[in-house]
Coordinates of C-alpha atoms and ligand atoms in Angstrom, one line a residue:
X21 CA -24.0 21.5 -83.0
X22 CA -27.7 21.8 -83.1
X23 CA -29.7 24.8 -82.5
X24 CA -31.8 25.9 -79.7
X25 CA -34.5 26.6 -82.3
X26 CA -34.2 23.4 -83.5
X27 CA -34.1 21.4 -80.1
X28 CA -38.0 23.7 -79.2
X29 CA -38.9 22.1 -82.8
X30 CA -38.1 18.6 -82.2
X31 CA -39.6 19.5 -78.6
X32 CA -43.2 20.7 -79.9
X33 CA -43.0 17.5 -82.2
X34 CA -42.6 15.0 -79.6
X35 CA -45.5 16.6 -77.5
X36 CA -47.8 16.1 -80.8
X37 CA -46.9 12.7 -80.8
X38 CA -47.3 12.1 -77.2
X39 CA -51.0 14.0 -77.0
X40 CA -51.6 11.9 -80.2
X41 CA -51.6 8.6 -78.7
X42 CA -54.7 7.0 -77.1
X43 CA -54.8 6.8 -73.7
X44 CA -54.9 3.1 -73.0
X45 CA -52.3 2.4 -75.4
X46 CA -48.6 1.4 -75.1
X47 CA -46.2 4.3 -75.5
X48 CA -42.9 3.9 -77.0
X49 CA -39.9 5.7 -78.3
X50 CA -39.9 5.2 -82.3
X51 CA -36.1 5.4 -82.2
X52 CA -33.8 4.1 -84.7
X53 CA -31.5 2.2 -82.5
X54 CA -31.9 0.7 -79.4
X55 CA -30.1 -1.9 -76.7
X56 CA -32.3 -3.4 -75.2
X57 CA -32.1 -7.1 -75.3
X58 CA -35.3 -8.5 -73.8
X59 CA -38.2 -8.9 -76.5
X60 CA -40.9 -6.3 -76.8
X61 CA -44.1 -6.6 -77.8
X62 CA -45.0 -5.0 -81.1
X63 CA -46.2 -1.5 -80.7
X64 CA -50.3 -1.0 -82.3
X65 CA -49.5 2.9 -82.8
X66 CA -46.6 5.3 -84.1
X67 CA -43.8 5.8 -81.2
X68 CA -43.0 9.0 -80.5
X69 CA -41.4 11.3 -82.5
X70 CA -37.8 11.8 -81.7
X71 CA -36.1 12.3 -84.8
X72 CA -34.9 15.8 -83.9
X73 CA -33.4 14.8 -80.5
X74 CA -30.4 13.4 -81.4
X75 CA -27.7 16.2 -81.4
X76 CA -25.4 18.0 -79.8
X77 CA -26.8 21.8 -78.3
X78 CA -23.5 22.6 -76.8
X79 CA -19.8 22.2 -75.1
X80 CA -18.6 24.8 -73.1
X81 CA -14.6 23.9 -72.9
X82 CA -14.0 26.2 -69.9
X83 CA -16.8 24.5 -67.9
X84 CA -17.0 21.7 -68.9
X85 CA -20.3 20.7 -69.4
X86 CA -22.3 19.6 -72.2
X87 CA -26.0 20.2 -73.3
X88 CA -27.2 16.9 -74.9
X89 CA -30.4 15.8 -76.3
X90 CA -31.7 13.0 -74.9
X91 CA -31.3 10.9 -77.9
X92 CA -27.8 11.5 -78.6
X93 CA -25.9 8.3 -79.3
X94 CA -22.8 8.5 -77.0
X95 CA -20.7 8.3 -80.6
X96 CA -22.2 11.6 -81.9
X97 CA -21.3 13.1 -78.4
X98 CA -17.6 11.2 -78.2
X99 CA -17.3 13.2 -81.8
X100 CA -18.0 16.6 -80.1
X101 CA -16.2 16.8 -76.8
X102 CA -13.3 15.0 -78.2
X103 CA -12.1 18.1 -80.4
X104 CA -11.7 20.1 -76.5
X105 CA -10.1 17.6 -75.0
X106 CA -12.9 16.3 -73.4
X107 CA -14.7 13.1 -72.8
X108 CA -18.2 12.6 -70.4
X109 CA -17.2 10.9 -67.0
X110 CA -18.3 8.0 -68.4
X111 CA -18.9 6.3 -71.6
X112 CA -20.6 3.3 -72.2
X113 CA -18.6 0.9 -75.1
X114 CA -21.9 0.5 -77.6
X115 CA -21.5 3.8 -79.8
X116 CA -25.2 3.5 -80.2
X117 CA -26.4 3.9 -76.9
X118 CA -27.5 7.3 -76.4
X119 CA -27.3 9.5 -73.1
X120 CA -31.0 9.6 -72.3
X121 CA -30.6 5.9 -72.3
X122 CA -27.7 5.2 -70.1
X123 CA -28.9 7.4 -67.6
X124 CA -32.8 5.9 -67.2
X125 CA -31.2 2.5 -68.2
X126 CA -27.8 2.7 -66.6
X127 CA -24.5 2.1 -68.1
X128 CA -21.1 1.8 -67.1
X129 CA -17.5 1.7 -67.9
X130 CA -13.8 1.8 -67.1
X131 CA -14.3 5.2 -65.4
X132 CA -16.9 3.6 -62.9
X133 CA -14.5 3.2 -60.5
X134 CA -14.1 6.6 -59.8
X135 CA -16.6 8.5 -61.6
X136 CA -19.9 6.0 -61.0
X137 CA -22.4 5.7 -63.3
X138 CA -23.3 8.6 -66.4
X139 CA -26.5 9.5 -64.0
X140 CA -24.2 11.1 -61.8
X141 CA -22.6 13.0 -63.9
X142 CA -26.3 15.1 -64.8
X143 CA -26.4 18.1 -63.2
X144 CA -29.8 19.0 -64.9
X145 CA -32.2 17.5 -67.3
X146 CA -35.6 18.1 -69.1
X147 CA -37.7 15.3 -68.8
X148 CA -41.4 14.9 -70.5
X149 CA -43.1 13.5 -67.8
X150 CA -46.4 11.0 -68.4
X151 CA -48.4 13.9 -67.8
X152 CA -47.3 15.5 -70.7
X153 CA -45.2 18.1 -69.0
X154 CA -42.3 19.5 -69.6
X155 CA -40.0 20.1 -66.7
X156 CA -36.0 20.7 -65.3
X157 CA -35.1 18.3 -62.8
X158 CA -32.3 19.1 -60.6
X159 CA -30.1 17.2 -57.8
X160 CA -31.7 19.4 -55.5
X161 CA -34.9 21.6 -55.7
X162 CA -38.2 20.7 -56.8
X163 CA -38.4 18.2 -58.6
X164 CA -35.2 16.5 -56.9
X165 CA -37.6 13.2 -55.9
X166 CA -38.1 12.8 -60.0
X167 CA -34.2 13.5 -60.9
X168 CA -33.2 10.3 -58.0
X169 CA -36.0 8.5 -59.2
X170 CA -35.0 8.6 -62.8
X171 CA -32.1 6.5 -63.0
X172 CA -33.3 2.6 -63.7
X173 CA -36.6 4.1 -64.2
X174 CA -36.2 3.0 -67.9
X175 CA -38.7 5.5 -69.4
X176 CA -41.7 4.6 -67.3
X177 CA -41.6 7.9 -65.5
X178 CA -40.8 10.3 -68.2
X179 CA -38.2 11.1 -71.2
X180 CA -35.3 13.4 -70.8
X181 CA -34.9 15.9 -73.7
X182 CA -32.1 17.6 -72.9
X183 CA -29.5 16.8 -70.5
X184 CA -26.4 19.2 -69.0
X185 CA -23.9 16.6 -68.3
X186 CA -20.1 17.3 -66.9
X187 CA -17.1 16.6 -68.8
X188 CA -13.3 15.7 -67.8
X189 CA -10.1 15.6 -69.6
X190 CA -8.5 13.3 -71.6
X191 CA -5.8 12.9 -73.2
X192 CA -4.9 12.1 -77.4
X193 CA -3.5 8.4 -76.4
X194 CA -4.2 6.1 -73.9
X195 CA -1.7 3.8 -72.3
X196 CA -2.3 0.5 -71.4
X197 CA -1.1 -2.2 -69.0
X198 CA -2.8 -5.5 -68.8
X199 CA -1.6 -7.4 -65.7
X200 CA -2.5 -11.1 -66.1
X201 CA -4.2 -13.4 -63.0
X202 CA -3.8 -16.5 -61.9
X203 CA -6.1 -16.3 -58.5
X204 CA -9.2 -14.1 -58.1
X205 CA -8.2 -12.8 -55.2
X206 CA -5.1 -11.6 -56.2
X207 CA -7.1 -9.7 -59.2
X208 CA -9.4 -8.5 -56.6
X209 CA -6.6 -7.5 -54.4
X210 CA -5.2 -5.0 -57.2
X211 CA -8.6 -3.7 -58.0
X212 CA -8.6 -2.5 -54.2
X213 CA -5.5 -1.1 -54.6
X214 CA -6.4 1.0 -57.9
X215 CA -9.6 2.3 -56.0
X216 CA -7.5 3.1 -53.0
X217 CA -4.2 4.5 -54.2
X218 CA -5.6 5.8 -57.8
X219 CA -2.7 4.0 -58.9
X220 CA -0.9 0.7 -59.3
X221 CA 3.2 -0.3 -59.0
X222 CA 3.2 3.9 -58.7
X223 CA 1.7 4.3 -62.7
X224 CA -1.5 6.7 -62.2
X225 CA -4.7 4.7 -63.7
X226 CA -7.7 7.1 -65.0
X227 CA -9.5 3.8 -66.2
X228 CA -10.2 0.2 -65.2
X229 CA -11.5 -2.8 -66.6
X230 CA -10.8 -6.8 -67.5
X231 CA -11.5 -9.8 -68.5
X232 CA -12.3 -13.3 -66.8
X233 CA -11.1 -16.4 -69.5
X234 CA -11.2 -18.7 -66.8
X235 CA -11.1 -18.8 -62.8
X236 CA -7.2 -19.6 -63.2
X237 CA -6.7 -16.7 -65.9
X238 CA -8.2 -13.1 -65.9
X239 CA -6.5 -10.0 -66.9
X240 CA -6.8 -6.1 -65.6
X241 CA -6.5 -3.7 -68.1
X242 CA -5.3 -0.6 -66.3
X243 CA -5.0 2.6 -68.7
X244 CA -3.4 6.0 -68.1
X245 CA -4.7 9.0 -70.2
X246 CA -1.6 10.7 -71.8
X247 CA -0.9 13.2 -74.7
X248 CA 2.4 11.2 -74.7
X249 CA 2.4 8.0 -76.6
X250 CA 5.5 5.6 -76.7
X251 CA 5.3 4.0 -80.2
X252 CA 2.7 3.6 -83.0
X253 CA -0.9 3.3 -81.6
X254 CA -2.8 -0.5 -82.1
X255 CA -5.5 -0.5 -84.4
X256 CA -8.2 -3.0 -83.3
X257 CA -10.9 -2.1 -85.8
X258 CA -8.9 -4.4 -88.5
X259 CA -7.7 -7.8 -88.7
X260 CA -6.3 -7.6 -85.0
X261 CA -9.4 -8.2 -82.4
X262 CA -8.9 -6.5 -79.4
X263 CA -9.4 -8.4 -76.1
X264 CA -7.4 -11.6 -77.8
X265 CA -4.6 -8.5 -77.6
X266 CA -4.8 -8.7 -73.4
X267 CA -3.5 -12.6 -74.0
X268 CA -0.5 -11.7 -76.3
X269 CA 0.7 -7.8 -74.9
X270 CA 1.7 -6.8 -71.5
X271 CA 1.8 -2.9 -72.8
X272 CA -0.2 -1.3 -75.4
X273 CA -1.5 2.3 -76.6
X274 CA -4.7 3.1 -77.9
X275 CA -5.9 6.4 -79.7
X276 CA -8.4 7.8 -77.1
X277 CA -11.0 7.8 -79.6
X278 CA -10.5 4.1 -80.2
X279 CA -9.8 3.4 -76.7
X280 CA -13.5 4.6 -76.0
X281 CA -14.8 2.3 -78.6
X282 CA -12.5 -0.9 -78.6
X283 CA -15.3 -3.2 -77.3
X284 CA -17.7 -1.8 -80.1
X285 CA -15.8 -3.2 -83.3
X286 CA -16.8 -6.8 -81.7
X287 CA -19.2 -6.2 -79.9
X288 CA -16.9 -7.3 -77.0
X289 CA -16.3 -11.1 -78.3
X290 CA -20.0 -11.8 -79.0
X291 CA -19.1 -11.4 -83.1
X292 CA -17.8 -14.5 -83.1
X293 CA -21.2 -15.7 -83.1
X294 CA -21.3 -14.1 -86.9
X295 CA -17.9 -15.6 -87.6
X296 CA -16.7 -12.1 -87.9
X297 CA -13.1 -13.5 -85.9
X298 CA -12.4 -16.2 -88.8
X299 CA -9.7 -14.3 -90.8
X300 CA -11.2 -15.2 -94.4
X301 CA -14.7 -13.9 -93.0
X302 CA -13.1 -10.9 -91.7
X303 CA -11.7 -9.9 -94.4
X304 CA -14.7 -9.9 -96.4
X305 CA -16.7 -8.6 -93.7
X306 CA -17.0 -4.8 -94.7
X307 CA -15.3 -2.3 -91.9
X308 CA -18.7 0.0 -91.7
X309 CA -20.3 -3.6 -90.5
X310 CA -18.4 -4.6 -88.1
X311 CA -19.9 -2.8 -84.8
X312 CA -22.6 -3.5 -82.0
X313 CA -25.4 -2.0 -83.9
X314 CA -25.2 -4.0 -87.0
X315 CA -25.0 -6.9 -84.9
X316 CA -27.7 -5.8 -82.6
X317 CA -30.1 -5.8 -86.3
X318 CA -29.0 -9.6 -86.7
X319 CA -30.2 -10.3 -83.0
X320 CA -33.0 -8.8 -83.7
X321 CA -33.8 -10.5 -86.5
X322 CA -33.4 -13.8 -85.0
X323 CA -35.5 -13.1 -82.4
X324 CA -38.0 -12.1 -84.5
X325 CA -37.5 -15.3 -86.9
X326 CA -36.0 -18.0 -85.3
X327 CA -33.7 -19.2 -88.1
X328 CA -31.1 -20.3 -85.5
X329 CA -33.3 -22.3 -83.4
X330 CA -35.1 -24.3 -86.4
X331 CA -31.8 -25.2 -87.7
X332 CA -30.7 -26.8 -83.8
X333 CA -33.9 -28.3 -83.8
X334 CA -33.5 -29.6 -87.2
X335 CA -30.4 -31.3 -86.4
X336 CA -31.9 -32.3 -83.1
X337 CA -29.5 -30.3 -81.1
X338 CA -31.1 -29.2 -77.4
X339 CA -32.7 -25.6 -77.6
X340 CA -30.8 -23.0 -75.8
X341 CA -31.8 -20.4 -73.1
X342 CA -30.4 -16.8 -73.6
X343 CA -28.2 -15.5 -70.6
X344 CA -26.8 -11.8 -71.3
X345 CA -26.6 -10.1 -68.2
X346 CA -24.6 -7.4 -66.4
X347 CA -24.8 -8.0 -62.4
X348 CA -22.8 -6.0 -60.0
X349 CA -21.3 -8.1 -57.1
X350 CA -19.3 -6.5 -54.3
X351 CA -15.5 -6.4 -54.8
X352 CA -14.9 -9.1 -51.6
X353 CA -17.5 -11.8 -53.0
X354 CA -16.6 -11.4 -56.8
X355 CA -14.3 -14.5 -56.3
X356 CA -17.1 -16.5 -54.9
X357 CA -19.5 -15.4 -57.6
X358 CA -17.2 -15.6 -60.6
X359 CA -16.3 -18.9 -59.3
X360 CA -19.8 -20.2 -58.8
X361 CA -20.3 -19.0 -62.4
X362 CA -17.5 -20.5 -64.0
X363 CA -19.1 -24.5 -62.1
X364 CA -22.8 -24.1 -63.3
X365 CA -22.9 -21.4 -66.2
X366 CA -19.5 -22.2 -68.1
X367 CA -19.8 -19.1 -70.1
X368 CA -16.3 -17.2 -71.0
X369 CA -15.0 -14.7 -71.4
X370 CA -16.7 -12.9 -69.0
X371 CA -16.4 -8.9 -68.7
X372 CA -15.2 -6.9 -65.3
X373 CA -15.5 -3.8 -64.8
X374 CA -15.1 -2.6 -60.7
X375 CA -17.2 0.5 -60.2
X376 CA -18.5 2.2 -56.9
X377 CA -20.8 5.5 -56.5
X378 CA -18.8 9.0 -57.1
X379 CA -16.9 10.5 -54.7
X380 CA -17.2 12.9 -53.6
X381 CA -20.6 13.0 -54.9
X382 CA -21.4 14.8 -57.8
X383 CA -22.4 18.8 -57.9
X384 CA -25.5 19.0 -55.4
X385 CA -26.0 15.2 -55.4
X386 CA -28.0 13.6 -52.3
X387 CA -26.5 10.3 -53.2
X388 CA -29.6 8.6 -53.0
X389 CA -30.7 6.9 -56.5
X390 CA -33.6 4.7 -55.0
X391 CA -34.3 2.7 -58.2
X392 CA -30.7 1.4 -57.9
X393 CA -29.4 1.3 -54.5
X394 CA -25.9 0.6 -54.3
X395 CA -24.1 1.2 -51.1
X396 CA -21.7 4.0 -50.7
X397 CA -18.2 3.3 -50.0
X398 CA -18.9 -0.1 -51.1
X399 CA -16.6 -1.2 -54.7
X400 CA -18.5 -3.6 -56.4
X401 CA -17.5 -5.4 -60.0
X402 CA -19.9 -5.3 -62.5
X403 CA -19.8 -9.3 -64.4
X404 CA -21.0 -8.7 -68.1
X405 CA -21.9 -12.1 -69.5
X406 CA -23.7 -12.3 -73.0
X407 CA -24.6 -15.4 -74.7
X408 CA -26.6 -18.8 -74.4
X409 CA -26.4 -22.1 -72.8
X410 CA -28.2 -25.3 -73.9
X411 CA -31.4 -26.2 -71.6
X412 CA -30.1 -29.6 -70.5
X413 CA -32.9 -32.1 -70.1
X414 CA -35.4 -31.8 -67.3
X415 CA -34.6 -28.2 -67.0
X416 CA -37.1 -25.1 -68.7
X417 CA -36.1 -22.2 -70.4
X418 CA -34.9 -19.6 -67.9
X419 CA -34.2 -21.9 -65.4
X420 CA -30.1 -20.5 -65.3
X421 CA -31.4 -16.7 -65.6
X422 CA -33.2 -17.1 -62.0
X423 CA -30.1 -19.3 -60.9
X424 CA -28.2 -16.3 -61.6
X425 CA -30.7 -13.9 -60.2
X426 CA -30.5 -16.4 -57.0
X427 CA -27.0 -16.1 -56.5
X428 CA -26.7 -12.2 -57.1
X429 CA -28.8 -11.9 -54.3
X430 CA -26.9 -14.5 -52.2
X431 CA -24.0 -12.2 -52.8
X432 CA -25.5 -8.9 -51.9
X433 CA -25.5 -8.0 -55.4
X434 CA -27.5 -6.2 -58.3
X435 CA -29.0 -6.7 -61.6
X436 CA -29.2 -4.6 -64.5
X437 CA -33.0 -4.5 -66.3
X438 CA -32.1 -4.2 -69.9
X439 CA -32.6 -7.8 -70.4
X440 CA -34.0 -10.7 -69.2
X441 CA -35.5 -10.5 -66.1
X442 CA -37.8 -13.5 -63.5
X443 CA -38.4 -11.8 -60.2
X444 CA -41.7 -11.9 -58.9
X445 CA -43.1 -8.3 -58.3
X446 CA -42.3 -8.1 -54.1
X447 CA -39.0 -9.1 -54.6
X448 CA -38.8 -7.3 -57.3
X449 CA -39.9 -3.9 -55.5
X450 CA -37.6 -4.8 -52.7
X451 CA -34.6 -4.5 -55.1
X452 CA -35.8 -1.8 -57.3
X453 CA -37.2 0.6 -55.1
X454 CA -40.7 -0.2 -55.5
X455 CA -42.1 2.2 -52.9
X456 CA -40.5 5.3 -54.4
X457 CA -41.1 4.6 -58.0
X458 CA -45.1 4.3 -56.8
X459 CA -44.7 7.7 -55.5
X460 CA -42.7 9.7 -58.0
X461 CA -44.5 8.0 -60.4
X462 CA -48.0 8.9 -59.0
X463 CA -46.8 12.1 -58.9
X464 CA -45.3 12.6 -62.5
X465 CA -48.1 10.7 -64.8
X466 CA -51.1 10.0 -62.0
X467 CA -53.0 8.3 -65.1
X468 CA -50.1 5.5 -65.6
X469 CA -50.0 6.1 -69.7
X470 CA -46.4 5.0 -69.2
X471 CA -45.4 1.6 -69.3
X472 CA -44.6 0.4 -65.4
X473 CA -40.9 -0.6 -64.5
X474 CA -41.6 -4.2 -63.5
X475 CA -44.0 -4.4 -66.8
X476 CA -41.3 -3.5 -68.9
X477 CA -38.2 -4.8 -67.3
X478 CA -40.3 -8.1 -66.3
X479 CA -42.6 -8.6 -68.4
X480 CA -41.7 -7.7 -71.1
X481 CA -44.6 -5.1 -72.0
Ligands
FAD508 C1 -25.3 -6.8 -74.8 C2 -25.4 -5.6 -74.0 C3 -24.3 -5.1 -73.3 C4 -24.4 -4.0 -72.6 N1 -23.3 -3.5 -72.1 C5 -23.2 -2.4 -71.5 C6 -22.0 -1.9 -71.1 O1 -21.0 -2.5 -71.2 N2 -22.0 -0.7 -70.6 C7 -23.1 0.1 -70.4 O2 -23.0 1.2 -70.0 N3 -24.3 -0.4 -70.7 C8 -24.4 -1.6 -71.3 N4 -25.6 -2.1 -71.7 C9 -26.8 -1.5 -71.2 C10 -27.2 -0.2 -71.9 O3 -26.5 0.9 -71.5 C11 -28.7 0.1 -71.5 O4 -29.5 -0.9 -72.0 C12 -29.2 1.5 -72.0 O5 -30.5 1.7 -71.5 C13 -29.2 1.4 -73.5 O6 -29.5 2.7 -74.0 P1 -30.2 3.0 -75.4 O7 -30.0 4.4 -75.7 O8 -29.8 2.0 -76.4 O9 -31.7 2.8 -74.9 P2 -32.9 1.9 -75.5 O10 -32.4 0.5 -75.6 O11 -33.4 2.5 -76.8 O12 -33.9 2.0 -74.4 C14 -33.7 1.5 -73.1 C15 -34.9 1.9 -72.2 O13 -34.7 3.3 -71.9 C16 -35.8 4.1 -72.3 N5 -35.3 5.3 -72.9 C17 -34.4 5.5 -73.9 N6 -34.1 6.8 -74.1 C18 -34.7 7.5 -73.1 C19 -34.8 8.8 -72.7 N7 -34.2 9.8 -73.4 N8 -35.5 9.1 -71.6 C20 -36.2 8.2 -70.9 N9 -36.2 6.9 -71.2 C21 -35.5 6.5 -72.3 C22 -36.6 3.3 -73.3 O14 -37.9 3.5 -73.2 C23 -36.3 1.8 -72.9 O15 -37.2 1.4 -71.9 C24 -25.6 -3.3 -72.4 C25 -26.7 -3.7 -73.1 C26 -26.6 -4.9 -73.8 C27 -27.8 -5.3 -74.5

């Protein structure tokens, strides 16, 4: 647990570095890890300082709250609560994304269905606004226009320092049932009755998530938090690769520490990219390797060098476009969407995970997150997709991206921003709540010295 002393430190240092850059230069975090997936520019001067944000301030059991630092990787806060019994409403499966992030990036996960997204789990939060000021934002109060505005702000209206987030129980084990598909609608027929009942056949479910191989065969995996665990628990972070596991096992049981992290090890499925899922290669593959961040560095580093692409072009294979996207389509068009994915994408598995906006609404929440409207009441599946497709000839790089963009809107859906992203700047505002994020944002850093949304999450900046 860090101290208070310490979190003032590590604020005063941050300030430094933010009065120290230019004005008309690029701010950004100089953090170790991060999750983003659409290139960056290359920064021209020192990020900020954030080195001493990454803890733990404290866990009050009886409450159950936490107070996090806004750079705290959800694994280092996992490792805290755990120990009480406790988990945060929601936890996103990268262990390296940290709280600050999920909440001004988004995140979700198997508890979306009935605890929404980790922003509405924030009942208060210290945020260092473009100005240079330090202030508490609140559900309600003053600065309640900044607190709504923050989520899917992605850092362009200030950086939360501290967070207070609320906790729930879990238990040691987690029990598993993975209920194989045949039709959509059948799948999206049981998701209903999980958000309706809290249940399915009469078994409680806490959490909720699946997987789409093909239109003709998807899985639901629905798990039941329990200090009462019928057998041996599955160990996933070894030979055995977890989501081939919903294919072979109706029943399974998790610890809850590596249910929270079972898409980590493999980076869902996308380590097969590395060969990490050839037995021989696994073997050798060292344990402390084999999770999202190491794999992130490789992304990174073909991004940056291109060794992938010479080598296609070399053998005078097609180049390939990067899709990896998370979309959210309402529960009664997901067939029509997954469908329409499955014709003109062809990219599998794909990852579900239903999710609607808490109810009742969190401690003092208005409801209203205007960077990221989704309806209340409404369930909606959120499709996680992550890979490439060739360009086929004729057809220009990002050409499937707006495709997909396209058809999100045709369904009355929504896209995340933490990758790639082609809308020009009025639709763009129209989805992303332009007109608010002017205001709060005129408001909170009236000079601009943060990066704007659509420059970042569009263009790349
Ligand atoms: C392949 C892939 C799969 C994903 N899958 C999931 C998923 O399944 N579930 C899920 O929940 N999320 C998922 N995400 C999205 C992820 O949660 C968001 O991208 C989140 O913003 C990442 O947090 P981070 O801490 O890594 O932030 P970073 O990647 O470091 O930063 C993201 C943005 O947030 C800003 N930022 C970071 N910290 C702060 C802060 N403290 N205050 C203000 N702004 C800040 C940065 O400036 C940057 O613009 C996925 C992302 C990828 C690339």
């Amino acid at each position: 647990m860090r101290a208070v002393r310490d979190h003032e430190r590590a604020v005063d240092a941050l300030r430094r570095s933010y009065a120290a850059v230019p004005a008309g230069e690029t701010v950004r975090l100089a953090k170790q890890t991060s999750n983003l997936f659409r290139p960056r520019s290359a920064p021209r001067v020192p990020g900020l300082d954030v080195r001493g944000l990454t803890g733990v301030l404290d866990v009050d059991a009886t409450a159950r709250t936490a107070d996090v630092q806004g750079m705290c990787t959800y694994e280092d806060l996992v490792d805290a609560t755990l120990p009480h019994g406790l988990m945060p409403l929601v936890v996103p499966q990268l262990r390296t994304i940290t709280l600050g992030g999920a909440v001004t990036g988004l995140g979700i996960e198997s508890t979306s269905f009935h605890n929404g997204l980790p922003h509405e789990s924030v009942t208060e939060m210290d945020v260092l606004t473009g100005a240079g000021e330090l202030i508490t934002t609140r559900p309600l109060g003053e600065h309640a226009e900044l607190h709504r505005a923050f989520p899917n702000s992605l850092g362009s209206l200030g950086y939360a320092t501290r967070l207070r987030i609320e906790l729930q129980p879990v238990g040691r084990h987690v029990a598993l049932r993975n209920i194989r598909f045949t039709r959509l609608e059948e799948l999206v027929d049981a998701i209903g009755e999980v958000v309706d009942k809290g249940a399915f056949g009469g078994e409680p479910v806490d959490a909720m998530d699946g997987v789409m191989f093909s239109p003709g065969e998807s899985y639901l995996v629905l798990a039941t938090f329990t200090d009462q665990a019928d057998g041996r628990p599955s160990d996933y972070t070894g030979q055995e690769i977890y989501y081939r596991s919903l294919r072979r096992r109706t029943r399974d049981v998790l610890t809850a520490y590596d249910y929270l992290w079972r898409w980590d090890t493999d980076w869902f499925w996308c380590s097969s990219a590395f060969g990490v899922q050839h037995p021989v290669v696994r073997r050798l593959w060292p344990q402390r390797y084999r999770r999202s961040d190491f794999y992130h560095k490789i992304v990174r580093f073909e991004h940056r060098h291109q060794v992938a692409a010479r080598v296609d072009r070399w053998r005078g294979r097609p180049a390939r476009e990067r899709v990896v996207q998370d979309v959210e389509i309402p529960l009664a068009r997901t067939p029509e969407f997954l469908r329409w994915f499955a014709a003109h994408v062809g990219m599998d598995p794909v990852w579900l995970c239903p999710l609607r906006l808490r109810e009742p609404a969190g401690p003092g929440s208005a409801r209203a997150w205007p960077l990221y409207p989704l309806q209340p009441g409404e369930t909606y599946v959120n499709i996680g997709f992550w890979g490439s497709v060739p360009i086929t000839p004729g057809a220009a790089d990002g050409d499937v991206n707006r495709q997909i963009e396209h058809m999100v809107s045709e369904t009355g859906g929504h896209k995340s921003l933490y990758s790639d992203a082609y809308y020009d700047r009025a639709a763009f505002d129209r989805l992303y709540g332009g007109e608010t994020w002017r205001a709060v944002k005129d408001r909170y850093d009236p000079d601009h010295r943060l990066t704007g949304l659509y420059e970042k999450a569009v263009s790349r900046a």
